PDB file of C-alpha atoms in Angstrom:
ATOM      1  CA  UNK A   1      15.505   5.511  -6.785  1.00 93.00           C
ATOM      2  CA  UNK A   2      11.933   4.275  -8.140  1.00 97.00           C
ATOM      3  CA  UNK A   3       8.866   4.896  -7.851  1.00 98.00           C
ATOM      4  CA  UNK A   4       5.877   2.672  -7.184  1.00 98.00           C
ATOM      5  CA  UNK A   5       2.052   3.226  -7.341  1.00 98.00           C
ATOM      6  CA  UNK A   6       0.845   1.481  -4.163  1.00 98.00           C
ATOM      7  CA  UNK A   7      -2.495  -0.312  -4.537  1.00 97.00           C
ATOM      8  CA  UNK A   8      -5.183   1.639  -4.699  1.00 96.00           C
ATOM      9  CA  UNK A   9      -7.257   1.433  -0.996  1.00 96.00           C
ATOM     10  CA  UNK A  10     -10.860   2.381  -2.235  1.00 97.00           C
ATOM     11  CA  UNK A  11     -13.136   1.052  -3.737  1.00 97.00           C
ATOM     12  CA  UNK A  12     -14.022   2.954  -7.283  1.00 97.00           C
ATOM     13  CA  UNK A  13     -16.166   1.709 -10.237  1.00 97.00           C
ATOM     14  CA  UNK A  14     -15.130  -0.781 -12.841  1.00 97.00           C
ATOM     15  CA  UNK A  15     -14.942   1.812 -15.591  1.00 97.00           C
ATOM     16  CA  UNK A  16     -13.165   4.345 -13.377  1.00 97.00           C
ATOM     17  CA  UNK A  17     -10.433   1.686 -11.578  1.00 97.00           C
ATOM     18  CA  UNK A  18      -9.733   0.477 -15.404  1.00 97.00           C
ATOM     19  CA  UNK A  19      -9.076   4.021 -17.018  1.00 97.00           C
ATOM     20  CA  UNK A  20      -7.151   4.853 -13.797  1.00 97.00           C
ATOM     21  CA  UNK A  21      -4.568   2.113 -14.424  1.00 98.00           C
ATOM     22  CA  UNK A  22      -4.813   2.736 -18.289  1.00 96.00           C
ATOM     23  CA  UNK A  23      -3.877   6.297 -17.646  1.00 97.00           C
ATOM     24  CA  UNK A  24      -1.197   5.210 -14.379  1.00 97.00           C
ATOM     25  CA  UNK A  25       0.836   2.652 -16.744  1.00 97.00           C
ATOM     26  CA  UNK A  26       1.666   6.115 -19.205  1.00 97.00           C
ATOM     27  CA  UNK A  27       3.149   7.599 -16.165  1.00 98.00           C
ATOM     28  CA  UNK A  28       6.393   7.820 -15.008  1.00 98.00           C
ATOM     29  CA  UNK A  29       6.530   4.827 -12.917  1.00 98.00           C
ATOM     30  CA  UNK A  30       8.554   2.100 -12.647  1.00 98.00           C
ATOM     31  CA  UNK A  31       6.108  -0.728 -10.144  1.00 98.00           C
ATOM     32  CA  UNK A  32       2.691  -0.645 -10.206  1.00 98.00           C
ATOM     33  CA  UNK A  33       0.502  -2.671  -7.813  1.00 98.00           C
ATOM     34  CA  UNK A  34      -2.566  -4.382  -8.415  1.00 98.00           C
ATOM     35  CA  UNK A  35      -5.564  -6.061  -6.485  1.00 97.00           C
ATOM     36  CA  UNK A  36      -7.991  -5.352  -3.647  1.00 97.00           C
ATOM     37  CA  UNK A  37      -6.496  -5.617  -0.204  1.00 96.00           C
ATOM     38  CA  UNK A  38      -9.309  -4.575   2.161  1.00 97.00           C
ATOM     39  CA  UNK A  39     -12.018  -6.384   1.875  1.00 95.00           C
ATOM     40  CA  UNK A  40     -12.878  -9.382  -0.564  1.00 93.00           C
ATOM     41  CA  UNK A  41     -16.430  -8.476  -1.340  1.00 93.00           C
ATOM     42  CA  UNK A  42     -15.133  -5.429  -3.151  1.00 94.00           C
ATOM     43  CA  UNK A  43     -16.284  -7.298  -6.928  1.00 91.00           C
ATOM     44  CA  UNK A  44     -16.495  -4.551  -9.504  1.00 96.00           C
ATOM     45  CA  UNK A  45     -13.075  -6.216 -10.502  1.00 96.00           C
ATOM     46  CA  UNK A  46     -12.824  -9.742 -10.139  1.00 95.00           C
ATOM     47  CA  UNK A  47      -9.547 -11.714  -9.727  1.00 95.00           C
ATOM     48  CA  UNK A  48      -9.552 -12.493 -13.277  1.00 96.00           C
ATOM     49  CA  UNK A  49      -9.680  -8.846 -14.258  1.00 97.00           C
ATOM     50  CA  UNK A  50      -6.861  -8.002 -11.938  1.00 97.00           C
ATOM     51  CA  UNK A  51      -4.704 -10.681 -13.564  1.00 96.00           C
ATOM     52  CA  UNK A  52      -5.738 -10.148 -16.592  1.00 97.00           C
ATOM     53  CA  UNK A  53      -4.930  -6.067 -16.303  1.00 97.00           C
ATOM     54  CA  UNK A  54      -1.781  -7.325 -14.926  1.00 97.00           C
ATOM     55  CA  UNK A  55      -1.180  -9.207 -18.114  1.00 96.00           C
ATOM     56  CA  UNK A  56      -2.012  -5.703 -20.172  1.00 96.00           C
ATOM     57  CA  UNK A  57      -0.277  -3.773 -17.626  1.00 97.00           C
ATOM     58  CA  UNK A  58       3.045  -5.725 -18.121  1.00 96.00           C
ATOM     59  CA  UNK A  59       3.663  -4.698 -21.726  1.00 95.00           C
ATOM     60  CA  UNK A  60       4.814  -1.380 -20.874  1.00 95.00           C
ATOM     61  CA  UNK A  61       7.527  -2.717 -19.165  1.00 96.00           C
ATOM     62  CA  UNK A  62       7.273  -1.569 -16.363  1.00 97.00           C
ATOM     63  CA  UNK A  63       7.074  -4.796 -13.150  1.00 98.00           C
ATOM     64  CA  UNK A  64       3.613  -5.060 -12.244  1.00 97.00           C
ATOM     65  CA  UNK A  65       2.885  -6.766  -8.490  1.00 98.00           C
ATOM     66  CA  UNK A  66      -0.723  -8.462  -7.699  1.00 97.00           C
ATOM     67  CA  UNK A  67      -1.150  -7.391  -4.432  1.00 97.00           C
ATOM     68  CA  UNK A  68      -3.499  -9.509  -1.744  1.00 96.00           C
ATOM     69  CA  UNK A  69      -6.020  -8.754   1.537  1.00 96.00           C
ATOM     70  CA  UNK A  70      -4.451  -7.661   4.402  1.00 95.00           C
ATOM     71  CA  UNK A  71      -7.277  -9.688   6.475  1.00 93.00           C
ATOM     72  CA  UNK A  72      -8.083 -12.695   5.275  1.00 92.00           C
ATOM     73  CA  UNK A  73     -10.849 -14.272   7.023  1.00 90.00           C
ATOM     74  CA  UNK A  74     -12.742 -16.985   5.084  1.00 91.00           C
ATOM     75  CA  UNK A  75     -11.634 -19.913   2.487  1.00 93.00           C
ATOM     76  CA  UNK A  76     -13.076 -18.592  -0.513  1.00 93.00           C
ATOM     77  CA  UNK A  77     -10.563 -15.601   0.316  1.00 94.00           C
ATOM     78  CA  UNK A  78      -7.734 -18.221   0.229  1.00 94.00           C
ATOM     79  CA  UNK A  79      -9.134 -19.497  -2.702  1.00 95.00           C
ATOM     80  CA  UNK A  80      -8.577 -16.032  -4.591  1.00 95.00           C
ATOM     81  CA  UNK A  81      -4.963 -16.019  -2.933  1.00 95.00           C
ATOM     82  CA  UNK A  82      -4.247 -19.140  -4.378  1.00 95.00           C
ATOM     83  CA  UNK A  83      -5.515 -17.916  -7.994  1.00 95.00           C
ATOM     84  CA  UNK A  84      -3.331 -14.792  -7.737  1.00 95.00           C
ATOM     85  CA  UNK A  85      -0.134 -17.123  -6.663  1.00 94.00           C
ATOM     86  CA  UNK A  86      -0.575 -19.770  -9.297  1.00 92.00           C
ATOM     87  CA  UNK A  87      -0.829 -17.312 -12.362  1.00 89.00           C
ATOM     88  CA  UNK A  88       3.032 -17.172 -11.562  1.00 86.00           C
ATOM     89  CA  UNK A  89       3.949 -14.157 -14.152  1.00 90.00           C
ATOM     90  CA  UNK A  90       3.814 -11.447 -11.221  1.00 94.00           C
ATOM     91  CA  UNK A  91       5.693 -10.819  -7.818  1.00 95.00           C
ATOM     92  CA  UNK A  92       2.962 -10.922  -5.298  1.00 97.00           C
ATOM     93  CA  UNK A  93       2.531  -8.338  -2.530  1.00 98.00           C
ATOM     94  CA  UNK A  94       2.396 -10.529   0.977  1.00 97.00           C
ATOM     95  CA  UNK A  95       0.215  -8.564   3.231  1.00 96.00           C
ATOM     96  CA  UNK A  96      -0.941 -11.493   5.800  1.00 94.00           C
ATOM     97  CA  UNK A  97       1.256 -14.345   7.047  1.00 95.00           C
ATOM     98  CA  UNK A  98      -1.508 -16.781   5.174  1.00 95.00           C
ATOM     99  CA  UNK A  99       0.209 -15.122   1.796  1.00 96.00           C
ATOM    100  CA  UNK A 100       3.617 -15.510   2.956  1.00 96.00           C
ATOM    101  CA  UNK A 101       2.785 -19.695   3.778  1.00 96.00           C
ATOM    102  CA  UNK A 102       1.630 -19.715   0.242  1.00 96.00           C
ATOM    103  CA  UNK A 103       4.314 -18.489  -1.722  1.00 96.00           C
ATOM    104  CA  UNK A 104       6.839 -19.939   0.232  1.00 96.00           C
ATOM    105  CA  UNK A 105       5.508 -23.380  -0.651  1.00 95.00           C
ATOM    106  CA  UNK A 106       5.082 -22.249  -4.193  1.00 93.00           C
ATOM    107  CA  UNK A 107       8.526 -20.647  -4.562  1.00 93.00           C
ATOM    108  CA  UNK A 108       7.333 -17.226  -5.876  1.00 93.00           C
ATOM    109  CA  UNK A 109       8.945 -14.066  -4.851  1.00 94.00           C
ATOM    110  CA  UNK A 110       6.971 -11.949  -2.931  1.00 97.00           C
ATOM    111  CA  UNK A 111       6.986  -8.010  -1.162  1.00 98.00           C
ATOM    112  CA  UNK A 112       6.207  -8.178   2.440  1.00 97.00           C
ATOM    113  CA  UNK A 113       3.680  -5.415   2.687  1.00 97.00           C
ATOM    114  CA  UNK A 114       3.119  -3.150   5.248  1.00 96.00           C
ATOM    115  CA  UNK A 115       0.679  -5.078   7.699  1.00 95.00           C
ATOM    116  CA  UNK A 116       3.260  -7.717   7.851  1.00 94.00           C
ATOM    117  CA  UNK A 117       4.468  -6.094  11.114  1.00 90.00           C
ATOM    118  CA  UNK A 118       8.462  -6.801  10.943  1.00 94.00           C
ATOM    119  CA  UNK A 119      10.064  -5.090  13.153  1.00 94.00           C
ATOM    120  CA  UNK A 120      13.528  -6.734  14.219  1.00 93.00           C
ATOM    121  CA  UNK A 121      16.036  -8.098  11.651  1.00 94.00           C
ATOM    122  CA  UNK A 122      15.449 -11.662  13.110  1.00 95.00           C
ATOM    123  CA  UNK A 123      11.732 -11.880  11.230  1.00 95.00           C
ATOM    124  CA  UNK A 124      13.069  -9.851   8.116  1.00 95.00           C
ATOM    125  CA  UNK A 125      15.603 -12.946   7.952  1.00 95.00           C
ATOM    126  CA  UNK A 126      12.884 -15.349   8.440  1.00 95.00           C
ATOM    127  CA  UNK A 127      10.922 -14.036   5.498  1.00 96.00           C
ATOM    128  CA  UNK A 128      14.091 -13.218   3.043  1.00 95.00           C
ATOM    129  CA  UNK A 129      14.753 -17.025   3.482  1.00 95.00           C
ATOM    130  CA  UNK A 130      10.693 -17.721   2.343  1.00 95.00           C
ATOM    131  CA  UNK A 131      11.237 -15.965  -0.196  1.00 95.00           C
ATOM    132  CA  UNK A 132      10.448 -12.329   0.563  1.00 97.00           C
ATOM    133  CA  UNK A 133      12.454  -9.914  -2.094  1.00 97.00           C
ATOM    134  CA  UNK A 134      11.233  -6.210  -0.661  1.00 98.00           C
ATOM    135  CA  UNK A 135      10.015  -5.380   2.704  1.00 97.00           C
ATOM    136  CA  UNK A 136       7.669  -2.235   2.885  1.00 98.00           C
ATOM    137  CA  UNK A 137       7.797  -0.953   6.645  1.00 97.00           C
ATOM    138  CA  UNK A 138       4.654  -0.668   8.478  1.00 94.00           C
ATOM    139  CA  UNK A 139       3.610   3.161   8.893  1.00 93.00           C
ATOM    140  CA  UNK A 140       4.761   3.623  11.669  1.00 92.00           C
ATOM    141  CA  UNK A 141       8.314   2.534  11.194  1.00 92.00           C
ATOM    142  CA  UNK A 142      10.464   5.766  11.038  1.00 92.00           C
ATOM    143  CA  UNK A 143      13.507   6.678  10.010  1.00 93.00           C
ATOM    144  CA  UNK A 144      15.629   5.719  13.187  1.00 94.00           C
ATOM    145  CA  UNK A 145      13.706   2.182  13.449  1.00 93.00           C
ATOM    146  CA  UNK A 146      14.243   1.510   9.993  1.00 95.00           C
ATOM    147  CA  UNK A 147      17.829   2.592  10.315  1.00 95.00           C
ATOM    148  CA  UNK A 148      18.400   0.641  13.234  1.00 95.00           C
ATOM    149  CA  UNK A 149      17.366  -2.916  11.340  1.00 94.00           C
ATOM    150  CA  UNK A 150      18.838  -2.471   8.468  1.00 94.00           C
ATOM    151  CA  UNK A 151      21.943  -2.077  10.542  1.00 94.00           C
ATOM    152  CA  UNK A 152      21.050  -5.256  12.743  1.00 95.00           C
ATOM    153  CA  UNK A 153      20.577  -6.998   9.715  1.00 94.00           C
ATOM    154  CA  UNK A 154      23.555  -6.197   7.425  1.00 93.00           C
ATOM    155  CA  UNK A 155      26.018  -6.825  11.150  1.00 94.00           C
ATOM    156  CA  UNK A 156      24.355 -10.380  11.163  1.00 92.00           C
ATOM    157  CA  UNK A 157      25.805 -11.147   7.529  1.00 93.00           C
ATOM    158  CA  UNK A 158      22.897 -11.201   5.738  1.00 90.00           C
ATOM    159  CA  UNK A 159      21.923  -8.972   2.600  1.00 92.00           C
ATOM    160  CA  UNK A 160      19.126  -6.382   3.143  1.00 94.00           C
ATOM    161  CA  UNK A 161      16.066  -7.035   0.417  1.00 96.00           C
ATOM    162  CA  UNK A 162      14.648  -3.937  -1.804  1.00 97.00           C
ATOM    163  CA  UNK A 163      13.596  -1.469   0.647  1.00 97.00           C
ATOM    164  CA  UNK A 164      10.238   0.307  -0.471  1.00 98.00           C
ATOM    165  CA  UNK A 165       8.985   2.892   1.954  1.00 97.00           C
ATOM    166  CA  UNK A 166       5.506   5.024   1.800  1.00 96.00           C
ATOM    167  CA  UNK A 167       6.704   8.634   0.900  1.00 95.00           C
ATOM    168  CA  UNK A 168       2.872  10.161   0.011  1.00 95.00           C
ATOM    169  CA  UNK A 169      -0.635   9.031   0.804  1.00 95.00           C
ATOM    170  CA  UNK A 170      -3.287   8.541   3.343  1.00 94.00           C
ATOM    171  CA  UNK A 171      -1.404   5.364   5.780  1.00 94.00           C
ATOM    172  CA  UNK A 172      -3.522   2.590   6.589  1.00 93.00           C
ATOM    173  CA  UNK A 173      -3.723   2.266  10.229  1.00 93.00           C
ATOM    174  CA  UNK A 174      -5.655  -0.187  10.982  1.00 93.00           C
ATOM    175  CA  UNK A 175      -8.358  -3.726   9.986  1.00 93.00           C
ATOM    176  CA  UNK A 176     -11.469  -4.663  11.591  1.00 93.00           C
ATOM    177  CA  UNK A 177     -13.588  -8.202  11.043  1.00 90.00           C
ATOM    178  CA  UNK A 178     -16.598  -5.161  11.476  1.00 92.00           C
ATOM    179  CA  UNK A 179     -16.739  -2.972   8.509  1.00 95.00           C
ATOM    180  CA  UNK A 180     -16.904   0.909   9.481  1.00 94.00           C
ATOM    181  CA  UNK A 181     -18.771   2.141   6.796  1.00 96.00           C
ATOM    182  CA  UNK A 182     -21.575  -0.216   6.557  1.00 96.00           C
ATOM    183  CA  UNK A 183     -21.510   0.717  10.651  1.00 94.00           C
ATOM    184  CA  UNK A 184     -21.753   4.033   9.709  1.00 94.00           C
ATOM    185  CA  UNK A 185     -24.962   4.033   7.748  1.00 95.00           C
ATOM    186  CA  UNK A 186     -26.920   1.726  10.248  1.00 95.00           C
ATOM    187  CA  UNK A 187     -26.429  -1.131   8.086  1.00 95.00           C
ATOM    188  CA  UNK A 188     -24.993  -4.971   9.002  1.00 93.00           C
ATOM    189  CA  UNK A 189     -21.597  -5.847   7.163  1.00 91.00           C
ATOM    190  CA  UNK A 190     -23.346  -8.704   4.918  1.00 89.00           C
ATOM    191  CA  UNK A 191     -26.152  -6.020   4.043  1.00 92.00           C
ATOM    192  CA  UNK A 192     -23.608  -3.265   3.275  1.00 93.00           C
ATOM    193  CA  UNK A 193     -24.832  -2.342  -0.344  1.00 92.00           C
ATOM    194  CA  UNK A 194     -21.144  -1.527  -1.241  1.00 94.00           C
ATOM    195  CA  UNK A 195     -21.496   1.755   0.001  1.00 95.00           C
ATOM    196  CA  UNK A 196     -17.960   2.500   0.315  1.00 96.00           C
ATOM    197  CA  UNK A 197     -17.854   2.689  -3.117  1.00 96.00           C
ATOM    198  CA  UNK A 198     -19.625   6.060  -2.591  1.00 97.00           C
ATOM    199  CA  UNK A 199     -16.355   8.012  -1.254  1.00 97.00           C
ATOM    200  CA  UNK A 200     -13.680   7.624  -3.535  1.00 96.00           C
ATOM    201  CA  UNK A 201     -11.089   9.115  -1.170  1.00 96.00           C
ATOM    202  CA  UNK A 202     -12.755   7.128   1.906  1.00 96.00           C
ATOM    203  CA  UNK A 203     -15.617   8.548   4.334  1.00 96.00           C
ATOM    204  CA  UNK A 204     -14.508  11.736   6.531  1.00 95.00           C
ATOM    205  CA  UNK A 205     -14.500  11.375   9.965  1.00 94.00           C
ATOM    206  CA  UNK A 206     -14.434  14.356  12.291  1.00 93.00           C
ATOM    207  CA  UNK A 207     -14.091  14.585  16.410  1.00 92.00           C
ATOM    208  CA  UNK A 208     -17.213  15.933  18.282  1.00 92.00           C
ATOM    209  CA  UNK A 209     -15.277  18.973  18.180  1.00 92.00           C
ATOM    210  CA  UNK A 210     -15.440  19.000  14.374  1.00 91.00           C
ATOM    211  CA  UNK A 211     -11.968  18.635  13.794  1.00 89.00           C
ATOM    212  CA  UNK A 212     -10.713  16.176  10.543  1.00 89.00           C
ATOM    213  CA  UNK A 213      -9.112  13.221  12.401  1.00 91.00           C
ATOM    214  CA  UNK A 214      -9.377  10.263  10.198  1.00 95.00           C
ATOM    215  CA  UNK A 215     -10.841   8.287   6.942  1.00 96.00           C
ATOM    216  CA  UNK A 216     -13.094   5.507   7.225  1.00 96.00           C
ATOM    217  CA  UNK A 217     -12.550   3.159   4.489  1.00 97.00           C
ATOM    218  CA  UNK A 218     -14.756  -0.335   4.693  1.00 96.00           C
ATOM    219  CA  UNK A 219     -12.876  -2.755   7.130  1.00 96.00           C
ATOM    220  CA  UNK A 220     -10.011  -0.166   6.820  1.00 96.00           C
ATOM    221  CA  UNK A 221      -9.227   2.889   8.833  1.00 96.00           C
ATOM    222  CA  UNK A 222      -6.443   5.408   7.431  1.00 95.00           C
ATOM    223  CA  UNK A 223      -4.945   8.715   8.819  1.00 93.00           C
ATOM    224  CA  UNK A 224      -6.614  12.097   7.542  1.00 92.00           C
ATOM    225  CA  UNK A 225      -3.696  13.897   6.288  1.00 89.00           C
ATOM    226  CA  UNK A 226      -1.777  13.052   3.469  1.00 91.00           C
ATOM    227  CA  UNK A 227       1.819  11.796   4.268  1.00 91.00           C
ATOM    228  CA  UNK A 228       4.543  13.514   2.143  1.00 91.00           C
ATOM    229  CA  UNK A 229       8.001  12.541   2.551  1.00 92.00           C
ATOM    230  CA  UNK A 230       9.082  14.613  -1.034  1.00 89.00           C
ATOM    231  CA  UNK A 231      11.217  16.503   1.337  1.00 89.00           C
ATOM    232  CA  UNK A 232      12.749  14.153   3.263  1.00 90.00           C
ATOM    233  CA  UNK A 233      14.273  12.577   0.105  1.00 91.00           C
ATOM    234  CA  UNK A 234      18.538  13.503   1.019  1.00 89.00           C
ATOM    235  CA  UNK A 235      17.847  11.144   3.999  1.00 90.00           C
ATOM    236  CA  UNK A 236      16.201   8.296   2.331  1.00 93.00           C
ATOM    237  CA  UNK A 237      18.543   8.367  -0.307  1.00 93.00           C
ATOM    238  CA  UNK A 238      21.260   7.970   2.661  1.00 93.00           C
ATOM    239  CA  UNK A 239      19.551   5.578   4.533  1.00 93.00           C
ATOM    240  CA  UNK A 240      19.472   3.371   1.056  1.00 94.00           C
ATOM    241  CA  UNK A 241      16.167   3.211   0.222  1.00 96.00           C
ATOM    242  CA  UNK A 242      15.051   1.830  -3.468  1.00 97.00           C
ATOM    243  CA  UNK A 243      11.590   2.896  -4.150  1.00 98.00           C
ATOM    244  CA  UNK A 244       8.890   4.865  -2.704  1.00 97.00           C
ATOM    245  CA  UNK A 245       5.663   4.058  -2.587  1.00 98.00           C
ATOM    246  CA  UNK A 246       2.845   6.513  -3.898  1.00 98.00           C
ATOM    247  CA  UNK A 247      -0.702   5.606  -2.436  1.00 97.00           C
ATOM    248  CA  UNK A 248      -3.372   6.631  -4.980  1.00 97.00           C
ATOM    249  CA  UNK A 249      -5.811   9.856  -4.695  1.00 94.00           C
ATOM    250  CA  UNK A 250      -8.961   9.315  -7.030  1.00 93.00           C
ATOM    251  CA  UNK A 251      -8.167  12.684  -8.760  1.00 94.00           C
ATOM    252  CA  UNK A 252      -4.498  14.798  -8.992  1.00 95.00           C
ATOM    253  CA  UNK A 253      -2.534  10.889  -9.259  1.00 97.00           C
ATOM    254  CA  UNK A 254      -0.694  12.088 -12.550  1.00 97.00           C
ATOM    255  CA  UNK A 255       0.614  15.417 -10.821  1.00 96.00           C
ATOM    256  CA  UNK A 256       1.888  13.662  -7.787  1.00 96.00           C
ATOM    257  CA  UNK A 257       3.450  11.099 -10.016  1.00 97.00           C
ATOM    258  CA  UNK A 258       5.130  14.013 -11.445  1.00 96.00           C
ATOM    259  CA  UNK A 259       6.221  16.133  -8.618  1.00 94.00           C
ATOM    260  CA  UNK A 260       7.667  12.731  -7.064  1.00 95.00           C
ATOM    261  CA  UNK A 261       9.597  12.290 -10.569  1.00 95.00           C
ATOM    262  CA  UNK A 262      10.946  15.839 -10.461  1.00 92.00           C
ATOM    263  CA  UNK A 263      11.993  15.289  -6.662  1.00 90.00           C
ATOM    264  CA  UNK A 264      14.223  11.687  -7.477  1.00 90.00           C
ATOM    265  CA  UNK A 265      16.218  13.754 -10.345  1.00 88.00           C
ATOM    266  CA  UNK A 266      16.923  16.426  -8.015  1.00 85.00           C
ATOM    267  CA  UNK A 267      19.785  16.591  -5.209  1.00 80.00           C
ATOM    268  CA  UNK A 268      17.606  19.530  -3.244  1.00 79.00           C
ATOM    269  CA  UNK A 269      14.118  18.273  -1.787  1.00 75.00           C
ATOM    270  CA  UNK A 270      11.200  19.470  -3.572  1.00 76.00           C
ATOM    271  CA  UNK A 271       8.237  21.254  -1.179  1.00 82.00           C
ATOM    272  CA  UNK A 272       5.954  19.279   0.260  1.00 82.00           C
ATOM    273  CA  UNK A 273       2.914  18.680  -1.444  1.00 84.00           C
ATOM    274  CA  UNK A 274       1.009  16.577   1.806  1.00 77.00           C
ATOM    275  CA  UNK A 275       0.566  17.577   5.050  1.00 77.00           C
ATOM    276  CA  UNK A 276       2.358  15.157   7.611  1.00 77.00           C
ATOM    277  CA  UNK A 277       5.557  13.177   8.122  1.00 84.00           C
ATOM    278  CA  UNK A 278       5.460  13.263  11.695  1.00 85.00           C
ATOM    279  CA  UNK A 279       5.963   8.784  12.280  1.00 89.00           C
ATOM    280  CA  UNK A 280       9.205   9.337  10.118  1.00 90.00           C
ATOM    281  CA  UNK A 281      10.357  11.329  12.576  1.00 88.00           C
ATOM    282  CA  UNK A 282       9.817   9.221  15.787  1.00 87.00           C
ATOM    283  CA  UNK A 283       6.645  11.658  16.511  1.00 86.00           C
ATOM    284  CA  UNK A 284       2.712  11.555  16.160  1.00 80.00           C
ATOM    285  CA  UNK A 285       1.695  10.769  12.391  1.00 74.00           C
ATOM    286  CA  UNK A 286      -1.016  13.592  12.459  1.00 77.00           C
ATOM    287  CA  UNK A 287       2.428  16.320  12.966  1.00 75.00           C
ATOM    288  CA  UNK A 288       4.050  17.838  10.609  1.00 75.00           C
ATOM    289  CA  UNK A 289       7.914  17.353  11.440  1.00 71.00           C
ATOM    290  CA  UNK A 290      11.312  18.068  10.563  1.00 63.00           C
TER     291      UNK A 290
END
């Protein structure tokens, strides 16, 4: 089983973001993603830094995946797609069907992100035959759903593609034209001043009962609690999953790299290290299940 460091959600400083991945490609990882898939005015790495990280990156050996927006709005956003498609060294991670057009006409392999929204074996066909190599399920997607298509898929015939599932991080839950934070501070989206890049782990927000509910994160919305599915690890193995996907913190990455590392080597789960797992169970994200 390997692991993967999912791209990174927030938006950090140049400096910090480089000496991140500097640090991340030392780790015990075997896929590490790339690229800004929130929102495109996110510019304290351009698209020629991400490629050319990706280029650095690479050396270790380890497969390195330029990852795209999940909302793409605008031509000049297209434009960058293109760019990341045509450098043609790297898989690309597929998160809109605009992506998915693109690399089917260009014949590069591609992972079919999470906001792809598959969810019978008839559109996971549809995309293996465009060229799609590894599906990531949407958050939501538990452990009987997931079950349930790759079963549909292997009794039509057809060869399930690497299956990469989110086993720790905040989930992304959601993309809005209206960015949340800007909204947040009284200020309109094209006069945002980049303050996301103020909250590293994304901007609380609380109930009007005080209670932590959720994260707000630009155009992006994510769950509170951190998702942890280190214990549930004897039933991914047996459902057949390949990789799990490790969303990065700002601070602690290297430790959670490691616990996950200790957990694959083991036959007994490891604790849990988050605090919910409830969607793989068919139940509520915000529960803790099992």
């Amino acid at each position: 089983m390997k692991l993967s460091l999912g791209p990174a959600q927030y938006f950090w400083p140049r400096e910090r973001a480089l000496a991140f991945y500097r640090a991340a490609v030392r780790w015990p990882l075997d896929i590490i993603y790339l690229g800004e898939t929130v929102c495109s005015k996110r510019r304290e790495l351009g698209t020629g830094d991400w490629i050319d990280l990706a280029s650095e990156l690479a050396e270790s050996g380890k497969q390195i995946v330029l990852s795209s927006l999940a909302l793409i709005e605008a031509e000049s956003e297209l434009g960058v797609l293109k760019r990341l498609i045509d450098h043609g060294a790297c898989w690309i991670e597929a998160n809109d069907l605009s992506a998915v057009q693109l690399c089917r006409e260009r014949h590069v392999p591609f992972v079919g992100g999470p906001s792809l929204n598959v969810y019978n074996n008839a559109a996971l066909a549809m995309l293996c035959d465009d060229g799609l190599r590894r599906w990531v399920p949407g958050v939501e997607q538990g452990r009987t759903l997931i079950h349930e298509l790759c079963d549909a898929t292997r009794a039509a015939g057809l060869d399930m593609p690497e299956l990469e599932v989110i086993a720790y991080g905040r989930l992304p839950l959601s993309w809005s034209a209206r960015c949340f934070t800007a909204r947040a501070h009284d200020l309109p989206k094209d006069q945002c001043g980049f303050r996301c890049i103020d909250y590293p782990d994304g901007l609380p927000l609380a109930t009007r009962d005080g209670a932590s509910f959720l994260r707000i994160n630009g155009i992006q919305i994510l769950g509170e609690e951190i998702t942890d599915l280190g214990p549930e690890l004897p039933g991914l193995r047996e459902l057949g999953v390949d990789i799990l996907r490790l969303y990065p913190d700002a601070d602690g990455m290297a430790d959670v790299v490691a616990h996950f590392d200790r957990a694959r080597a083991s036959s007994l789960p490891l604790p849990a290290i988050g605090a919910r797992n409830g969607y793989w169970h068919g139940e509520p994200g915000m529960r803790r299940a099992g």
